[in-house]
């Protein structure tokens, strides 16, 4: 407890040698020692004035003094005596309160006050001299500074900038952020066009345009607009008064500022600014604000700035402003400062938005609205359950940090979206539900959306031998020679970010999994296997099982565009239960390329916690990014089955048709044929997807030469396009080939299917084409999809919806939608030349006894 002196150095060295830590801040000599603090911070002798400790008073107006308090502390072991009164070296800094006691005991302290009260405008500096019997410093120098201004720079600011797609849609929002009224003509809103926005030019130029800012009451907001500007999303705008101004004729490369005058000293008298002043005269215009919007708020700044820094602003998407709730800062004409708190029922300071901090102050269980915030804070003891039990897809979207002093649970269809790569994040609990499991062996592909999840703990109750991962290129001897050859029992331990796992259930019904931890966030890369040879035909060697690592859906299209080594993905749709032998239906893979999904009604989102297959076309890895995240879209875990009579009319702008082959039970196979001017009729990587995973019992595919595709994109659509189709089956039976969905120009086009074996052409828009296949096999080029009917010839067909007939060798080939019970054939004289009872749907009729060229009439009775 005694300070060390130099004579105690041997003892000091001995303590260090024994591993002791010595407080180097302790005085090395006995006696009184002075220490000075401001705002609780230590101030050094002859300091540089800074705002944090109060030595920099910053701005005030003449006649409005600012008082700061400082404290003298005695950190020595003897009394400290102030040998004279404190002295100020500048009359602008007045010692308004001297220390009450001149003797300060060891460990004691004495406060004093210094008032900054300037009488003239300009920057001011000064010092306070403190004389004492300090053992080391007899005179302590406290340096101070401040500035006297005509008006405080942080009294008014530009709060929002909007430059719409239309050249006339320009708005500037201004707010009085002081606590007092601002008289009329105190400030001007000024525009310097890009020609004047040059160093050395702007400083001595009159503004291009200027407008006097009207009188503003404390906290009032006003809108300036181009005289011809239209209101974004009429009705979704705040209540601020609107003023037409030529200032709002900017082009995204200009400078807009608030100044105390509109003369040649306008720029030098600025109090706030938005827009870049170019580095040198004559430099190219810096287009910083075209077709965009910016706002000030808690994620950026709530202060005026004399110099433009883009980090002081939050970037907005124009559409977000156009459709903003008028009760949020995003709406033009609405602007409040500070955070907004939610007590479980009401918001304290208007509704939240991406520019503001949100504080949750009470526990609640509700997900009735999407909450967007720059920062989210949950107070201690507050437990939030953001869960609607599947009734909503609402999101919590955070553009900054997440501080969790309580707890947060996110429901199955809800999302937790973080947009800042290096955000500081607290823990969450994310609920994930599988599709209903019909069998305990039904598998689900999972991926963890949070960190440090132990695989066997998360899936407690599942047989560990039935938890798998997929190791492309690494054959498991247990499954060699089967379609399961790359599946391995997953190792215990933490679930890897971006990795997929196949997990069976513990019972039938929905499997509910709970993930708890810090959410995965930012850029995540997963290494991928590539065999060196692209997949074609039935080869599927380049699939990798990966997974969405975020607690929100990701956009498949953006994922594919951002990962050039991935051609397409396959989602395990789990549409068909396992068969009695425990085998899965390989047709339950849904494929998706840049052309879209192979089944209609499937949107471009991969749900949170979902594993999926990614097919590679080159060496590299899969990178996940915050830019792929989607809000309010976490409702497609696996695939959404379309339940609609007939085919689905997809509301999109791509020319696409989906075809479906069905065996009459629940086994089906879908393909997509798309038309895109950016693709060709030949193979296009990442647009065309070869046939899918597994050994299907029935398989429909389009063809390029002899290669088979589940997704094929051709060039621009025209009615003379023809697409070759094939199908494979492992069983005989009756099959139906139908339209599953249509989009864009295909909605109005004719769609014909030609059966090249039977010589039948059928209009698929009139109904499915039904045919009987008497044997298993591979039937390449069996069908042709076309969009114009061929002209009838002597070898062509006669058809209607239920019955078709075509010439064949020595007779006719008959196909019907139902079993044909009776068939009678007449010549043109009405004589019956044939009568049979075939009791079949598809059969041949001999015409050996009928003269070639005879015109015949067929009378058919079907089973119905």
GROMACS .gro file of C-alpha atoms in nm, residues 33-320:
model
  288
   33UNK     CA    1  -0.027   1.430  -0.689
   34UNK     CA    2  -0.281   1.617  -0.904
   35UNK     CA    3  -0.512   1.446  -1.152
   36UNK     CA    4  -0.782   1.621  -1.360
   37UNK     CA    5  -1.100   1.471  -1.507
   38UNK     CA    6  -1.385   1.585  -1.733
   39UNK     CA    7  -1.696   1.379  -1.802
   40UNK     CA    8  -1.529   1.103  -1.598
   41UNK     CA    9  -1.226   1.089  -1.829
   42UNK     CA   10  -0.868   1.167  -1.727
   43UNK     CA   11  -0.724   1.488  -1.874
   44UNK     CA   12  -0.348   1.510  -1.921
   45UNK     CA   13  -0.133   1.815  -1.853
   46UNK     CA   14  -0.122   2.047  -2.158
   47UNK     CA   15  -0.386   1.833  -2.324
   48UNK     CA   16  -0.531   1.866  -2.674
   49UNK     CA   17  -0.895   1.973  -2.637
   50UNK     CA   18  -1.149   1.706  -2.738
   51UNK     CA   19  -1.531   1.690  -2.710
   52UNK     CA   20  -1.531   1.363  -2.514
   53UNK     CA   21  -1.382   1.507  -2.191
   54UNK     CA   22  -1.550   1.847  -2.228
   55UNK     CA   23  -1.238   2.046  -2.310
   56UNK     CA   24  -1.377   2.114  -2.662
   57UNK     CA   25  -1.698   2.310  -2.615
   58UNK     CA   26  -1.770   2.288  -2.988
   59UNK     CA   27  -2.030   2.545  -3.100
   60UNK     CA   28  -2.245   2.807  -2.938
   61UNK     CA   29  -2.393   3.140  -3.041
   62UNK     CA   30  -2.291   3.474  -2.896
   63UNK     CA   31  -2.493   3.531  -2.581
   64UNK     CA   32  -2.555   3.160  -2.514
   65UNK     CA   33  -2.285   3.049  -2.264
   66UNK     CA   34  -2.196   2.682  -2.210
   67UNK     CA   35  -2.088   2.559  -1.865
   68UNK     CA   36  -1.860   2.253  -1.823
   69UNK     CA   37  -1.753   2.100  -1.492
   70UNK     CA   38  -1.406   1.960  -1.426
   71UNK     CA   39  -1.271   1.781  -1.116
   72UNK     CA   40  -0.930   1.810  -0.945
   73UNK     CA   41  -0.830   1.481  -0.778
   74UNK     CA   42  -0.546   1.414  -0.532
   75UNK     CA   43  -0.404   1.070  -0.617
   76UNK     CA   44  -0.107   1.105  -0.382
   77UNK     CA   45  -0.056   1.002  -0.017
   78UNK     CA   46  -0.037   1.357   0.129
   79UNK     CA   47  -0.256   1.669   0.120
   80UNK     CA   48  -0.261   1.861  -0.211
   81UNK     CA   49  -0.266   2.241  -0.170
   82UNK     CA   50  -0.381   2.478  -0.444
   83UNK     CA   51  -0.131   2.759  -0.407
   84UNK     CA   52  -0.343   3.020  -0.590
   85UNK     CA   53  -0.681   3.067  -0.750
   86UNK     CA   54  -0.734   2.913  -1.092
   87UNK     CA   55  -0.637   3.148  -1.377
   88UNK     CA   56  -0.795   3.169  -1.725
   89UNK     CA   57  -0.579   3.295  -2.012
   90UNK     CA   58  -0.875   3.398  -2.234
   91UNK     CA   59  -1.176   3.605  -2.132
   92UNK     CA   60  -1.401   3.384  -2.348
   93UNK     CA   61  -1.340   3.102  -2.095
   94UNK     CA   62  -1.457   3.224  -1.753
   95UNK     CA   63  -1.386   3.032  -1.433
   96UNK     CA   64  -1.740   3.060  -1.307
   97UNK     CA   65  -1.685   2.843  -0.998
   98UNK     CA   66  -1.351   2.807  -0.817
   99UNK     CA   67  -1.277   2.495  -0.607
  100UNK     CA   68  -1.449   2.530  -0.268
  101UNK     CA   69  -1.141   2.410  -0.077
  102UNK     CA   70  -0.778   2.489  -0.151
  103UNK     CA   71  -0.654   2.186   0.046
  104UNK     CA   72  -0.751   1.847  -0.101
  105UNK     CA   73  -0.672   1.544   0.119
  106UNK     CA   74  -0.516   1.225  -0.022
  107UNK     CA   75  -0.786   1.048  -0.225
  108UNK     CA   76  -1.008   1.360  -0.220
  109UNK     CA   77  -1.139   1.578  -0.503
  110UNK     CA   78  -1.274   1.928  -0.575
  111UNK     CA   79  -1.493   2.034  -0.872
  112UNK     CA   80  -1.479   2.366  -1.055
  113UNK     CA   81  -1.667   2.515  -1.352
  114UNK     CA   82  -1.550   2.689  -1.668
  115UNK     CA   83  -1.802   2.880  -1.881
  116UNK     CA   84  -1.746   2.934  -2.253
  117UNK     CA   85  -1.909   3.273  -2.316
  118UNK     CA   86  -1.775   3.423  -2.640
  119UNK     CA   87  -1.850   3.785  -2.730
  120UNK     CA   88  -1.741   3.768  -3.094
  121UNK     CA   89  -1.776   3.510  -3.374
  122UNK     CA   90  -1.500   3.265  -3.457
  123UNK     CA   91  -1.288   2.984  -3.316
  124UNK     CA   92  -1.158   3.042  -2.962
  125UNK     CA   93  -0.881   2.880  -2.761
  126UNK     CA   94  -0.771   2.930  -2.404
  127UNK     CA   95  -0.620   2.763  -2.098
  128UNK     CA   96  -0.684   2.732  -1.728
  129UNK     CA   97  -0.373   2.731  -1.506
  130UNK     CA   98  -0.388   2.525  -1.185
  131UNK     CA   99  -0.100   2.592  -0.941
  132UNK     CA  100  -0.038   2.347  -0.657
  133UNK     CA  101   0.230   2.178  -0.448
  134UNK     CA  102   0.211   1.864  -0.663
  135UNK     CA  103   0.536   1.674  -0.622
  136UNK     CA  104   0.589   1.649  -1.000
  137UNK     CA  105   0.397   1.938  -1.163
  138UNK     CA  106   0.368   2.275  -0.999
  139UNK     CA  107   0.147   2.420  -1.277
  140UNK     CA  108  -0.116   2.202  -1.452
  141UNK     CA  109  -0.231   2.347  -1.789
  142UNK     CA  110  -0.590   2.270  -1.898
  143UNK     CA  111  -0.627   2.360  -2.268
  144UNK     CA  112  -0.975   2.452  -2.395
  145UNK     CA  113  -1.139   2.545  -2.724
  146UNK     CA  114  -1.477   2.634  -2.873
  147UNK     CA  115  -1.639   2.821  -3.160
  148UNK     CA  116  -1.884   3.107  -3.166
  149UNK     CA  117  -2.118   3.080  -3.466
  150UNK     CA  118  -2.405   3.282  -3.600
  151UNK     CA  119  -2.627   2.975  -3.585
  152UNK     CA  120  -2.539   2.625  -3.455
  153UNK     CA  121  -2.457   2.381  -3.734
  154UNK     CA  122  -2.658   2.103  -3.573
  155UNK     CA  123  -2.979   2.305  -3.560
  156UNK     CA  124  -3.117   2.198  -3.898
  157UNK     CA  125  -3.033   1.924  -4.146
  158UNK     CA  126  -3.131   1.747  -4.466
  159UNK     CA  127  -3.296   1.427  -4.348
  160UNK     CA  128  -3.390   1.261  -4.677
  161UNK     CA  129  -3.290   1.278  -5.044
  162UNK     CA  130  -3.502   1.121  -5.321
  163UNK     CA  131  -3.412   1.107  -5.690
  164UNK     CA  132  -3.672   0.898  -5.873
  165UNK     CA  133  -3.654   0.712  -6.203
  166UNK     CA  134  -3.857   0.989  -6.365
  167UNK     CA  135  -3.637   1.295  -6.413
  168UNK     CA  136  -3.895   1.519  -6.244
  169UNK     CA  137  -3.941   1.310  -5.929
  170UNK     CA  138  -3.695   1.491  -5.702
  171UNK     CA  139  -3.754   1.560  -5.331
  172UNK     CA  140  -3.548   1.700  -5.041
  173UNK     CA  141  -3.667   1.664  -4.680
  174UNK     CA  142  -3.544   1.913  -4.416
  175UNK     CA  143  -3.597   1.903  -4.039
  176UNK     CA  144  -3.546   2.142  -3.749
  177UNK     CA  145  -3.353   1.916  -3.510
  178UNK     CA  146  -3.303   2.178  -3.242
  179UNK     CA  147  -3.525   2.230  -2.942
  180UNK     CA  148  -3.619   2.582  -3.041
  181UNK     CA  149  -3.803   2.759  -3.322
  182UNK     CA  150  -3.607   2.875  -3.628
  183UNK     CA  151  -3.717   3.213  -3.771
  184UNK     CA  152  -3.792   3.256  -4.141
  185UNK     CA  153  -3.495   3.328  -4.372
  186UNK     CA  154  -3.242   3.203  -4.117
  187UNK     CA  155  -3.138   2.932  -4.362
  188UNK     CA  156  -3.140   2.864  -4.735
  189UNK     CA  157  -3.161   2.538  -4.927
  190UNK     CA  158  -2.911   2.568  -5.213
  191UNK     CA  159  -2.817   2.370  -5.525
  192UNK     CA  160  -2.472   2.377  -5.686
  193UNK     CA  161  -2.483   2.195  -6.018
  194UNK     CA  162  -2.203   1.959  -6.120
  195UNK     CA  163  -2.018   2.238  -6.304
  196UNK     CA  164  -1.987   2.441  -5.985
  197UNK     CA  165  -1.925   2.139  -5.761
  198UNK     CA  166  -1.550   2.179  -5.793
  199UNK     CA  167  -1.287   2.260  -5.533
  200UNK     CA  168  -1.194   2.625  -5.568
  201UNK     CA  169  -1.504   2.706  -5.772
  202UNK     CA  170  -1.789   2.623  -5.536
  203UNK     CA  171  -1.623   2.820  -5.254
  204UNK     CA  172  -1.665   3.151  -5.435
  205UNK     CA  173  -1.980   3.093  -5.644
  206UNK     CA  174  -2.341   3.184  -5.606
  207UNK     CA  175  -2.556   2.871  -5.591
  208UNK     CA  176  -2.724   2.756  -5.914
  209UNK     CA  177  -3.060   2.771  -5.736
  210UNK     CA  178  -3.166   2.855  -5.381
  211UNK     CA  179  -3.481   2.868  -5.171
  212UNK     CA  180  -3.536   3.038  -4.838
  213UNK     CA  181  -3.637   2.788  -4.573
  214UNK     CA  182  -3.957   2.900  -4.397
  215UNK     CA  183  -3.993   2.941  -4.023
  216UNK     CA  184  -3.981   2.601  -3.854
  217UNK     CA  185  -4.107   2.517  -3.509
  218UNK     CA  186  -3.898   2.287  -3.291
  219UNK     CA  187  -3.893   1.940  -3.454
  220UNK     CA  188  -4.086   2.047  -3.767
  221UNK     CA  189  -4.021   1.879  -4.103
  222UNK     CA  190  -4.068   2.038  -4.446
  223UNK     CA  191  -4.055   1.890  -4.799
  224UNK     CA  192  -3.904   2.060  -5.102
  225UNK     CA  193  -3.992   1.911  -5.441
  226UNK     CA  194  -3.965   1.961  -5.813
  227UNK     CA  195  -4.274   2.150  -5.925
  228UNK     CA  196  -4.380   1.860  -6.150
  229UNK     CA  197  -4.291   1.578  -5.914
  230UNK     CA  198  -4.549   1.308  -5.854
  231UNK     CA  199  -4.613   1.178  -5.506
  232UNK     CA  200  -4.458   0.835  -5.452
  233UNK     CA  201  -4.737   0.583  -5.397
  234UNK     CA  202  -5.011   0.840  -5.339
  235UNK     CA  203  -5.130   0.831  -4.982
  236UNK     CA  204  -4.804   0.693  -4.842
  237UNK     CA  205  -4.647   1.029  -4.765
  238UNK     CA  206  -4.613   1.220  -4.440
  239UNK     CA  207  -4.798   1.532  -4.335
  240UNK     CA  208  -4.511   1.778  -4.387
  241UNK     CA  209  -4.588   2.086  -4.595
  242UNK     CA  210  -4.461   2.069  -4.954
  243UNK     CA  211  -4.276   2.357  -5.124
  244UNK     CA  212  -4.204   2.370  -5.496
  245UNK     CA  213  -3.841   2.464  -5.553
  246UNK     CA  214  -3.601   2.487  -5.846
  247UNK     CA  215  -3.338   2.344  -5.610
  248UNK     CA  216  -3.508   2.008  -5.677
  249UNK     CA  217  -3.377   2.000  -6.032
  250UNK     CA  218  -3.068   1.799  -5.945
  251UNK     CA  219  -2.921   1.514  -6.151
  252UNK     CA  220  -2.738   1.290  -5.908
  253UNK     CA  221  -2.401   1.460  -5.963
  254UNK     CA  222  -2.481   1.790  -5.793
  255UNK     CA  223  -2.440   1.927  -5.441
  256UNK     CA  224  -2.734   2.028  -5.219
  257UNK     CA  225  -2.669   2.210  -4.892
  258UNK     CA  226  -2.820   2.422  -4.618
  259UNK     CA  227  -2.647   2.757  -4.562
  260UNK     CA  228  -2.700   3.078  -4.369
  261UNK     CA  229  -2.689   3.276  -4.696
  262UNK     CA  230  -2.732   3.235  -5.071
  263UNK     CA  231  -2.446   3.457  -5.189
  264UNK     CA  232  -2.090   3.383  -5.295
  265UNK     CA  233  -2.014   3.272  -4.938
  266UNK     CA  234  -2.301   3.022  -4.943
  267UNK     CA  235  -2.076   2.716  -4.950
  268UNK     CA  236  -1.843   2.846  -4.679
  269UNK     CA  237  -2.145   2.925  -4.458
  270UNK     CA  238  -2.299   2.577  -4.500
  271UNK     CA  239  -2.433   2.387  -4.200
  272UNK     CA  240  -2.526   2.060  -4.377
  273UNK     CA  241  -2.450   1.904  -4.716
  274UNK     CA  242  -2.525   1.606  -4.939
  275UNK     CA  243  -2.324   1.543  -5.257
  276UNK     CA  244  -1.959   1.518  -5.350
  277UNK     CA  245  -1.739   1.818  -5.414
  278UNK     CA  246  -1.499   1.693  -5.684
  279UNK     CA  247  -1.130   1.670  -5.607
  280UNK     CA  248  -1.018   1.921  -5.867
  281UNK     CA  249  -1.156   2.175  -6.106
  282UNK     CA  250  -1.251   2.024  -6.440
  283UNK     CA  251  -1.271   1.668  -6.308
  284UNK     CA  252  -1.546   1.437  -6.427
  285UNK     CA  253  -1.881   1.462  -6.249
  286UNK     CA  254  -1.920   1.223  -5.959
  287UNK     CA  255  -2.261   1.061  -6.008
  288UNK     CA  256  -2.339   0.966  -5.650
  289UNK     CA  257  -2.717   1.007  -5.623
  290UNK     CA  258  -2.894   0.913  -5.948
  291UNK     CA  259  -3.209   0.697  -5.921
  292UNK     CA  260  -3.160   0.650  -5.549
  293UNK     CA  261  -3.264   0.769  -5.207
  294UNK     CA  262  -3.075   0.840  -4.884
  295UNK     CA  263  -3.192   0.901  -4.530
  296UNK     CA  264  -3.029   0.997  -4.200
  297UNK     CA  265  -3.103   0.783  -3.898
  298UNK     CA  266  -2.972   0.570  -3.615
  299UNK     CA  267  -2.778   0.332  -3.844
  300UNK     CA  268  -2.591   0.626  -3.996
  301UNK     CA  269  -2.616   0.972  -3.838
  302UNK     CA  270  -2.870   1.205  -3.679
  303UNK     CA  271  -2.650   1.514  -3.707
  304UNK     CA  272  -2.575   1.783  -3.962
  305UNK     CA  273  -2.239   1.764  -4.138
  306UNK     CA  274  -2.041   2.033  -4.318
  307UNK     CA  275  -1.861   1.770  -4.524
  308UNK     CA  276  -2.027   1.490  -4.722
  309UNK     CA  277  -1.954   1.133  -4.614
  310UNK     CA  278  -2.175   0.861  -4.760
  311UNK     CA  279  -2.143   0.670  -4.431
  312UNK     CA  280  -2.348   0.944  -4.263
  313UNK     CA  281  -2.645   0.828  -4.472
  314UNK     CA  282  -2.850   0.511  -4.507
  315UNK     CA  283  -2.909   0.403  -4.866
  316UNK     CA  284  -3.272   0.329  -4.955
  317UNK     CA  285  -3.428   0.139  -5.244
  318UNK     CA  286  -3.667   0.370  -5.426
  319UNK     CA  287  -3.947   0.115  -5.406
  320UNK     CA  288  -3.914   0.108  -5.026
   0.00000   0.00000   0.00000
